[in-house]
Each structure stands twice: as C-alpha cells, then as structure tokens.
C-alpha cells in the first residue's frame, strides 16, 4: 500500500471511529423513559472525567481542574524562566516576545520586559510541564491515547503601561494551527500564581467552540498590539462571558475554537502562566491557502525565514512539524 493510501486509510478509520457515549442516570424528577444515550462529541470516556464534567465541556468548551500542578513544580518552572530572562540558559528555537510598551524587565533592569516565551520544547525543565502525568491523564480525555505536544508557552503578562498593550484580543487558537480535526486538539493552561480580573485572567465565551473558525487580524487598538496577537474580527460583544479566576496550580483545559482572551494587568506585578497545546497524533495537516488562515501563515513563515535563515520554500506545516513532540503513545500521523 502506498504512503498516500496508508494515510487515507488512517484518516478514514479515524473519522469512522464511533463517537463516545454517555447515559445519564435517572433521578426522581425525571419523567422521560427514553433509553437513547446522549452522544458526546468532544471527550472520550477514560473513567477520569465525571459525567457532569463531560457534559459541561460539551456545552461550554472548557473545564477547570483545581490544584492540578504542585507548587514545587511551578516554582521550578519559574526559576527556569528567570534563568532564561537573565540569559543564563540558551534554548534552541525559543521565541522570546517583549511587550511593545513595557520598558522595564522583571529580572534584568536594562532590558525590555519579556512578556512571553514560545516554543520551549528544547528546554528540558520547562518541557517537563508538557509530560506531567496528571496533565496527560486529562489531555487523553480530549485527544485519545496518542498525544503530541504541539505548542508551548510561558506567559508573563506585564503591568500595563497605560497603553492597554497587556490585553490579549479575543481569539480562537485554531487560527494558528494548520492541523485538524479541531475536536482532537486541547490546550492545558496552568496558573503559576493567583490569577484574577485585576491582573488579567483569561476570559472565555462559553459555547463558542461549537461554531466555526472565524476571520482573525490585528485589532485596531490605539495603543498598538503585540506581535502575533490576532483577534476575531467579528464576535458578539454581548455574548455571556466567564472570567476564569484561578489559584496557583489550577489548570483549565479548553477547545481550540473557544473564543477567549485576557484583560489588562492593572497590578504592579507580572502575571505568569504556563501552557501547552496538545493534539492527537492521529491529526493531519491541511493546506490553509485560500482560507482565513492565510494571513497567519504568511506572518509565521516570514518570522521563520528571518529567525532561522531558512529556505524560502518552507511551509506552514514545516514550522509546526519541527516543534511537535510525542509525549504519550505512538506518533501515527502528525
């Protein structure tokens, strides 16, 4: 069988996989006698999530797990971040992002503030987050047993300098990803300290994960927008929203189509979180030419060409393929 045929067979088998089912237990107030189970699209039954949690994710597109990552682990991640800020550690492929309006760094006085580290897959200490057993057991509920860590971030939201640049526009993570299906992708986002509305907690629009990928671009904000911070062009500002206030170690898992963002950091401290986007190893790459993702494809390719002095023939897929790391099971496709 040719490689193309094997890939098609894999895809067909994946798409033909029967959906997970769950049967709600009857209660004294239920009068229906229907025995038809409710089909669940977004999670697998691994005996970890409760029926209530699975139904909540089905309806809202996110689930918050309290106290999932230990204080010891988070402190180790923080120390590694500090070493990187002080340039004591050099990490191949690491993308260091700085807030365009913040002049003062947290750890190095004569440098602009680091607002985010991306692609830390070559840093053993930070990447340890992506393979924590307590994280992966939840990830498996959304991706299945073969798991790829595709995108890593440590977010260091700085105090706002009055330009509102510490905001992150409302967006869908799938805008950045040239792989599908979306339902087999999930983000794990862990608070590294207490996160609340004052220091810019995550804001989510529950239920928006059931829609399609929307058009994204840089918002027209007076104070400017940080690099790669694209936002949904049109969404209902009246849609009910939830501010995810979290304690250190709390972790939220959410769908890549869920519209979310974060507000300004109105405190004097930096707000930290660590995250990883996971995908089933059974996922496959797509061509985004002619889609709403063309703008992010061009921007990512331009950055890769400049940063790595790579050949102009590099594809959007290539920029993701070299970052992906198998963290559980078998690498079947991605």
Short mmCIF file of C-alpha atoms in Angstrom, two decimals:
data_model
loop_
_atom_site.label_atom_id
_atom_site.label_comp_id
_atom_site.label_asym_id
_atom_site.label_seq_id
_atom_site.Cartn_x
_atom_site.Cartn_y
_atom_site.Cartn_z
CA UNK A 1 0.00 0.00 0.00
CA UNK A 2 1.36 3.44 -0.91
CA UNK A 3 2.12 6.02 1.77
CA UNK A 4 -0.73 8.19 0.49
CA UNK A 5 -3.13 5.25 0.66
CA UNK A 6 -1.98 4.39 4.18
CA UNK A 7 -2.54 8.00 5.24
CA UNK A 8 -6.03 7.99 3.69
CA UNK A 9 -6.85 4.71 5.42
CA UNK A 10 -5.70 6.15 8.75
CA UNK A 11 -7.84 9.23 8.23
CA UNK A 12 -10.93 7.24 7.24
CA UNK A 13 -10.52 4.95 10.25
CA UNK A 14 -10.19 8.00 12.49
CA UNK A 15 -13.28 9.69 11.10
CA UNK A 16 -15.28 6.47 11.25
CA UNK A 17 -14.47 5.95 14.90
CA UNK A 18 -17.80 5.79 16.79
CA UNK A 19 -18.50 8.80 18.99
CA UNK A 20 -18.21 8.43 22.73
CA UNK A 21 -21.50 7.91 24.52
CA UNK A 22 -22.73 8.54 27.99
CA UNK A 23 -26.01 7.64 29.60
CA UNK A 24 -27.39 9.95 32.26
CA UNK A 25 -28.62 8.21 35.39
CA UNK A 26 -32.33 8.80 36.02
CA UNK A 27 -33.36 10.90 39.01
CA UNK A 28 -36.60 11.11 40.92
CA UNK A 29 -37.66 14.21 38.98
CA UNK A 30 -37.03 12.75 35.52
CA UNK A 31 -40.14 11.51 33.78
CA UNK A 32 -38.70 10.52 30.40
CA UNK A 33 -38.33 6.79 29.80
CA UNK A 34 -36.06 7.15 26.75
CA UNK A 35 -33.06 4.81 26.77
CA UNK A 36 -31.20 6.64 23.99
CA UNK A 37 -27.72 7.63 25.24
CA UNK A 38 -26.54 11.18 24.68
CA UNK A 39 -23.71 11.27 22.14
CA UNK A 40 -20.69 13.28 23.24
CA UNK A 41 -18.56 14.82 20.54
CA UNK A 42 -15.65 16.34 22.42
CA UNK A 43 -14.44 13.82 25.03
CA UNK A 44 -13.57 10.16 25.41
CA UNK A 45 -14.68 8.06 28.35
CA UNK A 46 -11.44 7.24 30.20
CA UNK A 47 -13.09 6.93 33.64
CA UNK A 48 -11.43 10.19 34.74
CA UNK A 49 -13.94 12.93 33.94
CA UNK A 50 -17.29 12.66 35.67
CA UNK A 51 -20.45 12.64 33.54
CA UNK A 52 -21.11 16.18 34.77
CA UNK A 53 -17.65 17.33 33.70
CA UNK A 54 -18.00 15.78 30.26
CA UNK A 55 -21.38 17.39 29.72
CA UNK A 56 -20.03 20.72 30.94
CA UNK A 57 -17.16 20.60 28.40
CA UNK A 58 -19.63 19.58 25.72
CA UNK A 59 -21.75 22.64 26.42
CA UNK A 60 -19.10 25.23 27.36
CA UNK A 61 -15.84 24.18 25.70
CA UNK A 62 -13.66 24.35 28.81
CA UNK A 63 -13.20 22.68 32.16
CA UNK A 64 -11.26 23.93 35.19
CA UNK A 65 -9.37 21.45 37.40
CA UNK A 66 -8.31 22.81 40.77
CA UNK A 67 -4.83 22.33 42.25
CA UNK A 68 -3.59 20.02 39.49
CA UNK A 69 0.08 21.08 39.33
CA UNK A 70 2.17 21.12 42.50
CA UNK A 71 3.69 24.25 43.99
CA UNK A 72 7.11 22.58 43.77
CA UNK A 73 6.81 22.06 40.01
CA UNK A 74 5.57 25.60 39.42
CA UNK A 75 8.44 27.06 41.43
CA UNK A 76 10.90 25.06 39.32
CA UNK A 77 9.33 26.40 36.12
CA UNK A 78 9.54 29.93 37.50
CA UNK A 79 13.24 29.54 38.33
CA UNK A 80 13.96 28.28 34.81
CA UNK A 81 12.10 31.25 33.36
CA UNK A 82 14.25 33.59 35.48
CA UNK A 83 17.43 31.92 34.19
CA UNK A 84 16.28 32.44 30.60
CA UNK A 85 15.50 36.11 31.32
CA UNK A 86 19.00 36.57 32.74
CA UNK A 87 20.44 34.76 29.69
CA UNK A 88 21.97 32.07 31.85
CA UNK A 89 20.29 29.45 29.67
CA UNK A 90 20.18 29.38 25.88
CA UNK A 91 17.35 27.36 24.36
CA UNK A 92 17.44 26.40 20.66
CA UNK A 93 14.32 27.54 18.79
CA UNK A 94 12.95 29.54 21.72
CA UNK A 95 10.90 32.59 20.73
CA UNK A 96 11.21 35.46 23.22
CA UNK A 97 8.44 38.06 22.94
CA UNK A 98 8.53 41.50 24.54
CA UNK A 99 5.64 43.88 25.25
CA UNK A 100 5.88 46.83 22.88
CA UNK A 101 5.07 49.36 25.64
CA UNK A 102 6.96 47.95 28.64
CA UNK A 103 10.49 49.27 29.03
CA UNK A 104 11.46 47.61 32.32
CA UNK A 105 12.15 43.91 32.64
CA UNK A 106 11.26 41.96 35.76
CA UNK A 107 14.71 40.45 36.29
CA UNK A 108 17.13 42.41 34.08
CA UNK A 109 16.95 46.16 34.61
CA UNK A 110 18.39 47.24 31.27
CA UNK A 111 16.16 45.05 29.08
CA UNK A 112 12.59 45.41 27.89
CA UNK A 113 10.10 43.16 29.62
CA UNK A 114 9.73 39.61 28.36
CA UNK A 115 6.01 39.03 28.02
CA UNK A 116 6.06 35.51 26.63
CA UNK A 117 8.29 32.53 25.86
CA UNK A 118 7.14 30.33 22.98
CA UNK A 119 8.40 27.00 21.71
CA UNK A 120 10.37 25.82 24.75
CA UNK A 121 10.33 22.19 23.58
CA UNK A 122 14.16 22.14 23.70
CA UNK A 123 14.28 23.25 27.35
CA UNK A 124 14.10 20.03 29.42
CA UNK A 125 12.92 21.77 32.59
CA UNK A 126 10.08 23.80 31.08
CA UNK A 127 9.07 20.99 28.71
CA UNK A 128 8.66 18.73 31.74
CA UNK A 129 5.32 20.54 32.21
CA UNK A 130 4.05 19.01 28.96
CA UNK A 131 4.63 15.45 30.14
CA UNK A 132 3.38 15.73 33.72
CA UNK A 133 1.29 12.56 34.29
CA UNK A 134 -1.53 14.49 35.97
CA UNK A 135 -1.78 16.78 32.93
CA UNK A 136 -1.63 13.97 30.36
CA UNK A 137 -4.33 11.91 32.03
CA UNK A 138 -6.74 14.77 31.41
CA UNK A 139 -5.40 15.52 27.93
CA UNK A 140 -6.13 11.93 26.93
CA UNK A 141 -9.82 12.58 27.61
CA UNK A 142 -9.80 15.01 24.67
CA UNK A 143 -7.16 13.66 22.27
CA UNK A 144 -7.14 9.93 22.84
CA UNK A 145 -4.07 7.91 23.91
CA UNK A 146 -1.56 9.07 21.25
CA UNK A 147 -0.58 12.59 22.27
CA UNK A 148 1.62 15.23 20.63
CA UNK A 149 2.73 18.41 22.41
CA UNK A 150 2.49 20.96 19.58
CA UNK A 151 2.77 24.45 21.03
CA UNK A 152 4.35 25.60 24.30
CA UNK A 153 4.13 28.95 26.05
CA UNK A 154 5.07 30.61 29.30
CA UNK A 155 3.08 33.85 29.54
CA UNK A 156 4.45 36.67 31.68
CA UNK A 157 1.75 39.34 31.43
CA UNK A 158 3.39 42.63 32.48
CA UNK A 159 1.81 45.52 34.37
CA UNK A 160 0.05 47.71 31.82
CA UNK A 161 1.96 50.88 30.98
CA UNK A 162 -1.20 52.85 30.22
CA UNK A 163 -1.37 51.83 26.56
CA UNK A 164 -3.54 48.73 27.24
CA UNK A 165 -0.99 46.59 25.37
CA UNK A 166 -1.09 43.94 28.11
CA UNK A 167 -4.51 42.91 26.81
CA UNK A 168 -4.83 39.87 24.57
CA UNK A 169 -7.62 40.25 21.98
CA UNK A 170 -10.42 37.70 21.86
CA UNK A 171 -9.33 34.89 19.55
CA UNK A 172 -9.57 31.22 18.67
CA UNK A 173 -6.36 29.21 18.97
CA UNK A 174 -7.21 27.14 15.89
CA UNK A 175 -6.41 30.24 13.80
CA UNK A 176 -2.72 29.46 14.37
CA UNK A 177 -2.87 25.70 13.68
CA UNK A 178 -2.69 24.00 10.23
CA UNK A 179 -3.80 20.63 11.59
CA UNK A 180 -7.18 19.02 12.18
CA UNK A 181 -9.60 17.78 13.40
CA UNK A 182 -10.18 20.59 15.87
CA UNK A 183 -12.04 18.33 18.30
CA UNK A 184 -8.86 16.33 18.94
CA UNK A 185 -6.86 19.41 19.99
CA UNK A 186 -6.86 20.83 23.52
CA UNK A 187 -4.96 23.46 25.49
CA UNK A 188 -3.79 22.99 29.08
CA UNK A 189 -3.25 26.38 30.77
CA UNK A 190 -1.90 26.42 34.34
CA UNK A 191 -1.81 29.44 36.64
CA UNK A 192 1.66 29.94 38.14
CA UNK A 193 0.25 32.29 40.79
CA UNK A 194 -3.15 33.64 41.77
CA UNK A 195 -4.89 34.91 38.63
CA UNK A 196 -7.82 37.32 38.88
CA UNK A 197 -9.55 40.07 36.95
CA UNK A 198 -7.16 42.76 38.21
CA UNK A 199 -4.04 41.06 36.81
CA UNK A 200 -5.69 39.92 33.58
CA UNK A 201 -7.18 36.47 33.97
CA UNK A 202 -8.48 34.51 30.99
CA UNK A 203 -11.91 35.49 29.68
CA UNK A 204 -13.91 32.88 27.75
CA UNK A 205 -17.14 32.95 25.76
CA UNK A 206 -18.81 29.64 26.74
CA UNK A 207 -20.25 27.60 23.90
CA UNK A 208 -18.37 29.33 21.08
CA UNK A 209 -16.38 26.14 20.48
CA UNK A 210 -19.42 24.72 18.66
CA UNK A 211 -19.08 27.33 15.90
CA UNK A 212 -16.56 27.55 13.07
CA UNK A 213 -13.18 29.23 12.74
CA UNK A 214 -13.70 32.98 12.37
CA UNK A 215 -11.63 35.52 10.44
CA UNK A 216 -8.76 36.99 12.51
CA UNK A 217 -6.48 40.00 12.16
CA UNK A 218 -4.76 42.63 14.29
CA UNK A 219 -7.36 44.72 16.14
CA UNK A 220 -7.31 48.46 15.57
CA UNK A 221 -6.25 49.47 19.08
CA UNK A 222 -4.96 52.96 19.84
CA UNK A 223 -2.01 51.76 21.91
CA UNK A 224 -0.93 49.17 19.38
CA UNK A 225 -0.95 45.39 19.52
CA UNK A 226 1.85 42.95 20.34
CA UNK A 227 3.25 40.78 17.55
CA UNK A 228 1.13 37.72 16.66
CA UNK A 229 -1.78 38.90 18.84
CA UNK A 230 -4.51 38.42 16.24
CA UNK A 231 -8.15 38.77 17.24
CA UNK A 232 -11.53 37.63 15.95
CA UNK A 233 -12.83 40.27 13.55
CA UNK A 234 -16.50 39.85 14.39
CA UNK A 235 -17.93 38.32 17.52
CA UNK A 236 -20.94 39.22 19.62
CA UNK A 237 -19.70 41.52 22.41
CA UNK A 238 -22.96 40.81 24.24
CA UNK A 239 -22.24 37.07 24.40
CA UNK A 240 -22.11 35.89 28.05
CA UNK A 241 -18.52 35.68 29.26
CA UNK A 242 -16.75 33.99 32.15
CA UNK A 243 -13.66 35.37 33.90
CA UNK A 244 -11.52 32.40 34.94
CA UNK A 245 -10.08 33.40 38.31
CA UNK A 246 -7.61 30.72 39.37
CA UNK A 247 -5.28 29.78 42.20
CA UNK A 248 -1.66 28.72 41.74
CA UNK A 249 -1.64 25.21 40.23
CA UNK A 250 -5.20 25.35 38.87
CA UNK A 251 -5.42 24.21 35.24
CA UNK A 252 -8.03 24.93 32.59
CA UNK A 253 -8.44 22.69 29.55
CA UNK A 254 -10.18 24.26 26.57
CA UNK A 255 -11.15 23.64 22.94
CA UNK A 256 -9.21 25.43 20.15
CA UNK A 257 -12.39 27.04 18.76
CA UNK A 258 -13.39 28.55 22.10
CA UNK A 259 -13.23 32.34 21.81
CA UNK A 260 -11.10 33.68 24.65
CA UNK A 261 -8.66 36.44 25.56
CA UNK A 262 -7.46 38.33 28.61
CA UNK A 263 -7.77 41.83 30.00
CA UNK A 264 -5.17 44.35 31.13
CA UNK A 265 -2.87 43.67 34.04
CA UNK A 266 -3.82 46.54 36.32
CA UNK A 267 -1.47 45.48 39.15
CA UNK A 268 2.22 46.29 39.68
CA UNK A 269 3.32 42.66 39.35
CA UNK A 270 3.78 40.29 36.43
CA UNK A 271 1.14 37.57 35.98
CA UNK A 272 2.54 34.16 34.96
CA UNK A 273 1.02 31.05 33.43
CA UNK A 274 2.40 28.06 31.56
CA UNK A 275 0.57 26.22 28.81
CA UNK A 276 0.77 23.58 26.12
CA UNK A 277 -1.46 22.82 23.15
CA UNK A 278 -1.82 19.11 22.59
CA UNK A 279 -3.15 17.24 19.56
CA UNK A 280 -3.91 13.64 18.84
CA UNK A 281 -1.05 12.04 16.94
CA UNK A 282 -3.79 10.89 14.56
CA UNK A 283 -4.38 14.50 13.45
CA UNK A 284 -3.31 15.55 9.97
CA UNK A 285 -2.02 18.71 8.33
CA UNK A 286 -4.13 20.81 5.98
CA UNK A 287 -3.34 23.42 3.32
CA UNK A 288 -4.59 26.81 4.55
CA UNK A 289 -4.20 28.50 1.16
CA UNK A 290 -7.41 30.29 0.30
CA UNK A 291 -8.69 30.21 3.88
CA UNK A 292 -8.91 32.79 6.67
CA UNK A 293 -5.57 31.43 7.99
CA UNK A 294 -3.52 32.74 5.07
CA UNK A 295 -2.52 35.88 6.99
CA UNK A 296 -1.07 33.99 9.94
CA UNK A 297 0.66 31.53 7.58
CA UNK A 298 2.49 34.40 5.88
CA UNK A 299 3.47 36.00 9.19
CA UNK A 300 4.78 32.75 10.68
CA UNK A 301 6.77 31.93 7.53
CA UNK A 302 8.30 35.41 7.47
CA UNK A 303 9.38 35.09 11.09
CA UNK A 304 10.86 31.62 10.47
CA UNK A 305 12.81 32.84 7.45
CA UNK A 306 14.25 35.74 9.41
CA UNK A 307 14.96 33.87 12.66
CA UNK A 308 16.42 30.68 11.24
CA UNK A 309 17.66 31.90 7.82
CA UNK A 310 15.67 29.06 6.31
CA UNK A 311 14.93 28.33 2.67
CA UNK A 312 12.06 30.29 1.13
CA UNK A 313 10.30 27.02 0.33
CA UNK A 314 9.48 26.41 3.97
CA UNK A 315 5.79 25.67 4.51
CA UNK A 316 3.40 26.50 7.35
CA UNK A 317 3.29 22.76 8.05
CA UNK A 318 7.10 22.66 8.32
CA UNK A 319 7.10 25.34 11.01
CA UNK A 320 4.83 23.12 13.12
CA UNK A 321 6.27 19.72 12.29
CA UNK A 322 9.70 20.51 13.77
CA UNK A 323 8.13 21.74 17.03
CA UNK A 324 5.84 18.80 17.72
CA UNK A 325 6.97 16.25 20.29
CA UNK A 326 5.40 12.91 21.16
CA UNK A 327 4.60 12.82 24.89
CA UNK A 328 2.45 9.69 25.07
CA UNK A 329 1.68 6.69 22.89
CA UNK A 330 2.63 6.35 19.23
CA UNK A 331 3.36 9.03 16.61
CA UNK A 332 0.92 7.86 13.95
CA UNK A 333 0.45 10.87 11.68
CA UNK A 334 1.47 14.36 12.84
#
